[in-house]
Short mmCIF file of C-alpha atoms in Angstrom, two decimals:
data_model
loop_
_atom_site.label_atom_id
_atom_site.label_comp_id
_atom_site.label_asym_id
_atom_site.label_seq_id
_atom_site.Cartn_x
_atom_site.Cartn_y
_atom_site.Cartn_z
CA UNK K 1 60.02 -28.57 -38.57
CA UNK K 2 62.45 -27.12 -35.78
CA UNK K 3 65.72 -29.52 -35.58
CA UNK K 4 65.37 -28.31 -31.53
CA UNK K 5 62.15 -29.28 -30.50
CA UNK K 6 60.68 -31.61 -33.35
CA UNK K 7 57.81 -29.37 -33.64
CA UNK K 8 56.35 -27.71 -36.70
CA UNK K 9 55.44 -24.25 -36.76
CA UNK K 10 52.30 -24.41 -38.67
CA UNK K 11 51.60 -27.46 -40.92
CA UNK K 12 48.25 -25.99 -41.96
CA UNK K 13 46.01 -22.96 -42.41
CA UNK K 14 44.93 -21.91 -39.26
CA UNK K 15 42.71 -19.09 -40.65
CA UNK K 16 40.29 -20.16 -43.17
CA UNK K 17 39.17 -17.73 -45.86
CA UNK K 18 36.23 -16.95 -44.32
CA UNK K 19 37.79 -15.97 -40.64
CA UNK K 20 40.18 -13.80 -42.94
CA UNK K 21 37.70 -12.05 -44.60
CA UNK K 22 35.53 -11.86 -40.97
CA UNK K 23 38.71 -10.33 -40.15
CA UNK K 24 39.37 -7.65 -42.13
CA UNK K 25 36.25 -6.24 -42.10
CA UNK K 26 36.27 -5.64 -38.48
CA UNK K 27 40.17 -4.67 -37.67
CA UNK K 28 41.37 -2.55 -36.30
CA UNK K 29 38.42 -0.98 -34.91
CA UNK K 30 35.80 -3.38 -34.47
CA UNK K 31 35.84 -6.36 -31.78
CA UNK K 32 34.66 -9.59 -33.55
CA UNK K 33 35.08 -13.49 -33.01
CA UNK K 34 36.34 -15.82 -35.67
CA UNK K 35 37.21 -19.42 -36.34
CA UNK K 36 40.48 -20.72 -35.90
CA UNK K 37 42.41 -24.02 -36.21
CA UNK K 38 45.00 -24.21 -33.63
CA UNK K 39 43.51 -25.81 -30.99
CA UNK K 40 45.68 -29.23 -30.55
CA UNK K 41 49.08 -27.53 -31.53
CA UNK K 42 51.78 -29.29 -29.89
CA UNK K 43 53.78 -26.45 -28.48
CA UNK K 44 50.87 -25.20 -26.76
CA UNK K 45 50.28 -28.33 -24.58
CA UNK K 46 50.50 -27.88 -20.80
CA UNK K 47 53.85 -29.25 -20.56
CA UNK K 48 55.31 -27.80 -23.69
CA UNK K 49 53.93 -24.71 -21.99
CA UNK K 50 55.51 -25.71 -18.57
CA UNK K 51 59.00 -26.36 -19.95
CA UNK K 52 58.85 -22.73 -21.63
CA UNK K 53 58.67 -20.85 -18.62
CA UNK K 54 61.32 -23.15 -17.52
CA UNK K 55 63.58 -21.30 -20.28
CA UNK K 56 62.24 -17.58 -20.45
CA UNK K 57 63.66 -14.90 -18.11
CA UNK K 58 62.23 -13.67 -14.62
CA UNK K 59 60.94 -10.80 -16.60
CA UNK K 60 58.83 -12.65 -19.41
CA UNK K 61 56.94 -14.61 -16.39
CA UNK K 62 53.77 -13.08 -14.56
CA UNK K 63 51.39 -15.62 -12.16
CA UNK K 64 48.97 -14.66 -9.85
CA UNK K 65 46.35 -15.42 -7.19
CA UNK K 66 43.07 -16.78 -9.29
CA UNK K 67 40.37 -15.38 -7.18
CA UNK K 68 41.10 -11.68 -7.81
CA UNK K 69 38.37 -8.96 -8.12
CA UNK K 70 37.99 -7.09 -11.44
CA UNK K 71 39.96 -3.95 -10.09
CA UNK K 72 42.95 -4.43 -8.70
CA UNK K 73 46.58 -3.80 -9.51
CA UNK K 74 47.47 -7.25 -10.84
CA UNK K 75 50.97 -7.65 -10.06
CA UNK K 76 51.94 -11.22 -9.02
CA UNK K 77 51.07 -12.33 -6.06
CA UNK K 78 52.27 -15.14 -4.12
CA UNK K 79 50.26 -18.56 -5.16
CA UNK K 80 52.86 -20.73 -3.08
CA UNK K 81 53.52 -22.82 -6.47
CA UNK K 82 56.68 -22.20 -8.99
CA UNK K 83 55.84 -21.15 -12.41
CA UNK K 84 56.14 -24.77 -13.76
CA UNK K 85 54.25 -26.42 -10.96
CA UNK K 86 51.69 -23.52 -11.55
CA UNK K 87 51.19 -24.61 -15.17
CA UNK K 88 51.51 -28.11 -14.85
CA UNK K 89 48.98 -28.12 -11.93
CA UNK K 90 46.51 -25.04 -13.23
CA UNK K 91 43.65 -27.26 -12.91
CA UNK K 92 44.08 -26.88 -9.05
CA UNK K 93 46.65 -24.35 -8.40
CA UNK K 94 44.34 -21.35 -8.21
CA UNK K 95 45.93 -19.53 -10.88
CA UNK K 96 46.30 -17.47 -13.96
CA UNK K 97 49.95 -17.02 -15.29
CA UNK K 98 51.10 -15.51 -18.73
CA UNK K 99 53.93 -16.13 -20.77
CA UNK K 100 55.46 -12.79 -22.31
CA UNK K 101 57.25 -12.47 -25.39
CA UNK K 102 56.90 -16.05 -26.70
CA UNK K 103 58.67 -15.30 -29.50
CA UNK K 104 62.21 -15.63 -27.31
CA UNK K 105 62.20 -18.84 -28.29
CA UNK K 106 62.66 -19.94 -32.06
CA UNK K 107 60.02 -22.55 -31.89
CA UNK K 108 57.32 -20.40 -31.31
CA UNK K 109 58.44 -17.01 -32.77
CA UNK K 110 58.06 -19.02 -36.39
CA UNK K 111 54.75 -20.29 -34.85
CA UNK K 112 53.79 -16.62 -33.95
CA UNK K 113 54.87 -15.16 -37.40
CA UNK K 114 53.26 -18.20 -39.03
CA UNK K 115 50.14 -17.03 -37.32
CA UNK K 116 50.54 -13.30 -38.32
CA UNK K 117 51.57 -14.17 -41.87
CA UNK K 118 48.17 -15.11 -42.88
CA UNK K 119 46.44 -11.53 -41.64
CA UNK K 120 48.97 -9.73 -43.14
CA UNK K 121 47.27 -8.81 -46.02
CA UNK K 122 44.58 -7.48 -43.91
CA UNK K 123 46.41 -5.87 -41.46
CA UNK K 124 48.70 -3.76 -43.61
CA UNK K 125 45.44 -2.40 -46.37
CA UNK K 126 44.44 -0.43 -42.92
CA UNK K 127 47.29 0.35 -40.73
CA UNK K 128 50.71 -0.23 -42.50
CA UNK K 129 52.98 -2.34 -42.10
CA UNK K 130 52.97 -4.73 -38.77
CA UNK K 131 55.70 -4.04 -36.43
CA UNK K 132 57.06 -5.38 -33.53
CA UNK K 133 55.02 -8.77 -33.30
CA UNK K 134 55.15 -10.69 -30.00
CA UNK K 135 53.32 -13.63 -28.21
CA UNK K 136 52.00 -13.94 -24.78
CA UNK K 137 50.44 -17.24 -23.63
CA UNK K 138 47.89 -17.29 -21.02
CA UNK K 139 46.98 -20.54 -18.80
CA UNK K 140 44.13 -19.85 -15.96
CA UNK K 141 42.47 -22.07 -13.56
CA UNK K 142 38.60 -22.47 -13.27
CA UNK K 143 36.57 -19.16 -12.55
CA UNK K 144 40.19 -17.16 -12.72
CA UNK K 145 40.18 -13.86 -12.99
CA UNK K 146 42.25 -10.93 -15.05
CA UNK K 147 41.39 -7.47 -13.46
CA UNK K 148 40.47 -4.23 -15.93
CA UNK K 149 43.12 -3.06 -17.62
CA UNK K 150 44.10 -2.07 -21.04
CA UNK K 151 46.74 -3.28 -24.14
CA UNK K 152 49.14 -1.10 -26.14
CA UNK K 153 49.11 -3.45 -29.08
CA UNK K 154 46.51 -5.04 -31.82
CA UNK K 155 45.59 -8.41 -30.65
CA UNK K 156 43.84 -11.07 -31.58
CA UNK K 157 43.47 -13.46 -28.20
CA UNK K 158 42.90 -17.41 -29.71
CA UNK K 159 40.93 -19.84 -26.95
CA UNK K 160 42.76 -23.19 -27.01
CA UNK K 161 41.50 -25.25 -24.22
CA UNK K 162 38.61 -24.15 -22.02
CA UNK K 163 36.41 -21.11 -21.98
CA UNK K 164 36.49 -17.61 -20.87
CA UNK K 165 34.61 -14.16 -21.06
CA UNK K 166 35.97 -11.14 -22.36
CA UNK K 167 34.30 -8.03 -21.21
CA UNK K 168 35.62 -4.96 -23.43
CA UNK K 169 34.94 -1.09 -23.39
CA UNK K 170 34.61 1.20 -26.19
CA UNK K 171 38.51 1.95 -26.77
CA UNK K 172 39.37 6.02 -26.95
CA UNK K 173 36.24 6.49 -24.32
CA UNK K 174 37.31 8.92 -21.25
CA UNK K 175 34.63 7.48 -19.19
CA UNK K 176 36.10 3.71 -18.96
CA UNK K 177 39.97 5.02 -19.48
CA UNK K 178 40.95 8.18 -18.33
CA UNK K 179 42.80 10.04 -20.41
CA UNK K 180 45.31 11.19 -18.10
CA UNK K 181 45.61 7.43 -17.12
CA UNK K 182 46.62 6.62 -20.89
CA UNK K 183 49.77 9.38 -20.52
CA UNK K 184 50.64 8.15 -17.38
CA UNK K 185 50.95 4.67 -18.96
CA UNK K 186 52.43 5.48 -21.91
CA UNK K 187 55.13 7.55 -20.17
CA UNK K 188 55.73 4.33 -17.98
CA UNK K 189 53.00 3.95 -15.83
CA UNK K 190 50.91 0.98 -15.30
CA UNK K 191 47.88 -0.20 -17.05
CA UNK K 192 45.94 -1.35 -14.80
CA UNK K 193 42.37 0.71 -14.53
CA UNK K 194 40.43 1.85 -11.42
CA UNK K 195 37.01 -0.40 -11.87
CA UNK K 196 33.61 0.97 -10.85
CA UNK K 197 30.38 -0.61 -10.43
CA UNK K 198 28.65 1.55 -12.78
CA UNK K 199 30.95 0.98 -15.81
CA UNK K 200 29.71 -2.56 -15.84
CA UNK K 201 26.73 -0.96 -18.15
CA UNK K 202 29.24 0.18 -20.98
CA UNK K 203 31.04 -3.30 -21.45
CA UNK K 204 30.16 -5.91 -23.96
CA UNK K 205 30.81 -9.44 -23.05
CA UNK K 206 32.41 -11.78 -25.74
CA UNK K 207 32.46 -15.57 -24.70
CA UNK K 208 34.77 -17.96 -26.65
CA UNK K 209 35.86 -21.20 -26.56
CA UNK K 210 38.04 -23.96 -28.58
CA UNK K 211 38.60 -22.71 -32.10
CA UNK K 212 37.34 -18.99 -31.30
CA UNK K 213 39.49 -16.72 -31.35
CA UNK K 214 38.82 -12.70 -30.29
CA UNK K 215 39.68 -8.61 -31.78
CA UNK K 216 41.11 -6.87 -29.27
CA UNK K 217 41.51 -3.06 -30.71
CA UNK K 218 43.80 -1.47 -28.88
CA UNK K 219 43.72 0.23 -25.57
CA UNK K 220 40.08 -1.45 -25.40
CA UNK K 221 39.40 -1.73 -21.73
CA UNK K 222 39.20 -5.08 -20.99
CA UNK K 223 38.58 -8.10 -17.90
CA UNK K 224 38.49 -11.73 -18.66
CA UNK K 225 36.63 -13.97 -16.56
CA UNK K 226 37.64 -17.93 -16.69
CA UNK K 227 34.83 -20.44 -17.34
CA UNK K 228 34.56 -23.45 -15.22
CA UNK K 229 37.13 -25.58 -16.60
CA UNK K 230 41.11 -24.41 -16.37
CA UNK K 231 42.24 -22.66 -20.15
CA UNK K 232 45.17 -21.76 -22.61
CA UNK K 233 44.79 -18.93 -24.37
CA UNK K 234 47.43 -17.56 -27.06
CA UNK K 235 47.64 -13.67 -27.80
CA UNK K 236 49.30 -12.82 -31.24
CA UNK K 237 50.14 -9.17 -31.42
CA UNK K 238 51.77 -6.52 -33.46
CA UNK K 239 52.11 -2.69 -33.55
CA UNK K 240 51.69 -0.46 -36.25
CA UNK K 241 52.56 3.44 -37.31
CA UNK K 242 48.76 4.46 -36.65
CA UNK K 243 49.67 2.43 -33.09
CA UNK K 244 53.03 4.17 -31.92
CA UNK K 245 51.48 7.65 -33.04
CA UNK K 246 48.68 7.47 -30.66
CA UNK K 247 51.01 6.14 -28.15
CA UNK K 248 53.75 9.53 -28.82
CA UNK K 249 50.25 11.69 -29.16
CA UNK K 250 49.19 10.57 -25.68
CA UNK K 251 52.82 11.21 -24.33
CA UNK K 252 53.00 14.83 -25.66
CA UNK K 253 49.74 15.65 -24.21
CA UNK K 254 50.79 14.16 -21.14
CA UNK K 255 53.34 16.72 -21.23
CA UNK K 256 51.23 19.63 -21.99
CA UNK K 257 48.96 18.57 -18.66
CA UNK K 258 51.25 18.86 -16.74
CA UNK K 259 52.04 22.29 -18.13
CA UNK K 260 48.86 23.64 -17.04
CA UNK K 261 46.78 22.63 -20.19
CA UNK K 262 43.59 20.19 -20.75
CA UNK K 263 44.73 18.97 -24.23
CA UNK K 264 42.13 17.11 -27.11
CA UNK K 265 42.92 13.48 -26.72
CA UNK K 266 44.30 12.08 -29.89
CA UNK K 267 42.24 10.45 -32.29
CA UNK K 268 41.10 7.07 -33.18
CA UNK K 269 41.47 5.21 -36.34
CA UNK K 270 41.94 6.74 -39.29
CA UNK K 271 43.30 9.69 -37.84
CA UNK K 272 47.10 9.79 -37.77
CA UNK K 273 47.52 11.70 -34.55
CA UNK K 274 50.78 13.02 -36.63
CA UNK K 275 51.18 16.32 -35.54
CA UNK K 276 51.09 15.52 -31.47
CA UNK K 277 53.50 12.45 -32.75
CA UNK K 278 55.53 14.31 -34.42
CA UNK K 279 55.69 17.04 -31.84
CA UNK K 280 56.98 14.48 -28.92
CA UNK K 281 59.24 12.70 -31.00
CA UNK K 282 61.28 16.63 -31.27
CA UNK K 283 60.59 16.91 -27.72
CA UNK K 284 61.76 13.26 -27.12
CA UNK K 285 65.24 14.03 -29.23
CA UNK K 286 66.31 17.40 -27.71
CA UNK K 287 65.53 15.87 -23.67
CA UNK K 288 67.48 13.25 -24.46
CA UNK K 289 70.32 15.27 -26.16
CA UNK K 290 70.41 17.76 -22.96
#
């Protein structure tokens, strides 16, 4: 238990073998649902959500207009509420708002690594060891919307309260993610994804509700559609070697575009991308030496 807060990080499993197992089958490539157990964890309650954003900086907080289409650039937009009356008052406010980097606070970074703890074995027979772990929260009102886009970072999103619809895309697939969008991003451009009608045919819709929790692989094209009732979502993440060599891959061919080139996107897993990675992180040492 945290002296702080009086919370405990986890006082239970909250992946049961069979979720584990469900698991590890299907990472990193392979969206699946499985069972969890966190849905009436204390420091995910509204107001123990509420009086988090109270305490994280500007930069960890993101809220936004509900009733947005599927492609947009979804920057916050003005809602008219404060991050704490947003949360406290999602049920009406119009609203979906995210919590970044949860793990700011020591309360729920040993909840997050709790979380992560029990996968581990899973996640590191595939892609190594599990870096850079972080937590975003996500409360929505009714029928909110998150707009196409795409995610750096393995995830695993857990439904707490409400329901919701994940639509994903085949991750690596030019048609639903350009590949010059993924350089762009990865040299520090946004992630947001220019939405067509006609990609609607590719997606694959996931619903899940209390004790579900989703596989995200990542950069899988993704937009989330609220159900009818307002919902808290938690995303546990991490990165991995196979991750950050993509990521360098995509940068160094980003580089040879704009050279003149059309360059083979990188692979997907198992391929190790190593020699584009490899190639960037030289480039990447000597630019910043000069």
């Amino acid at each position: 238990m945290d002296a702080r807060t009086g919370f405990t990080a986890l006082d239970r499993t909250v992946f049961d073998e069979g979720a584990r197992a469900a698991f590890a089958a299907a990472y990193p490539e392979s969206p699946a649902i499985i069972r969890h157990g966190l849905t009436d964890h204390p420091l995910l309650a509204l107001d123990s959500l509420a009086a988090l954003a109270g305490k994280l900086p500007d930069r960890s907080i993101e809220y936004n207009r509900g009733d947005l289409p599927i492609g947009i650039d979804g920057k916050p937009a003005p809602t008219g509420l404060g991050i704490e009356d947003t949360i406290r008052h999602i049920a009406t406010s119009n609203s979906w708002a995210v919590l970044k980097n949860i793990e700011q606070d020591p309360a729920y970074e040993a909840l997050l690594l709790g979380l992560l703890s029990e996968l581990r074995a899973g996640i590191e027979a595939k892609t190594g060891a599990m870096l850079r772990p972080q937590g975003f929260v996500f409360i929505s009102s009714p029928n909110a919307v998150t707009p196409y886009h795409f995610d750096p970072e393995h995830n695993i999103l857990l439904q707490l309260v409400g329901s919701k619809v994940m639509t994903q895309f085949p991750a690596g697939d030019p048609c639903f993610a350009p590949d010059a969008t993924h350089e762009s991003y990865h040299s520090g451009g946004p992630r947001e994804l220019v939405w067509r009608d006609e990609l609607a045919a590719g997606g694959r819709e996931f619903p899940i509700g209390p004790g579900e929790a989703l596989m995200v692989p990542v950069m899988a094209p993704h937009f989330v559609r609220n159900g009818p009732a307002s919902s808290i979502s938690l995303s546990i993440t991490w990165r991995s070697d196979w991750s950050f060599a993509e990521a360098d891959a995509r940068c160094w061919n980003g580089l040879l575009r704009k050279a003149g080139l059309n360059p083979r996107p990188p692979g997907r897993w198992p391929r190790r991308n190593r020699a584009k990675a490899l190639a960037f992180r030289a480039w990447r040492r000597v630019a910043g030496a000069s």
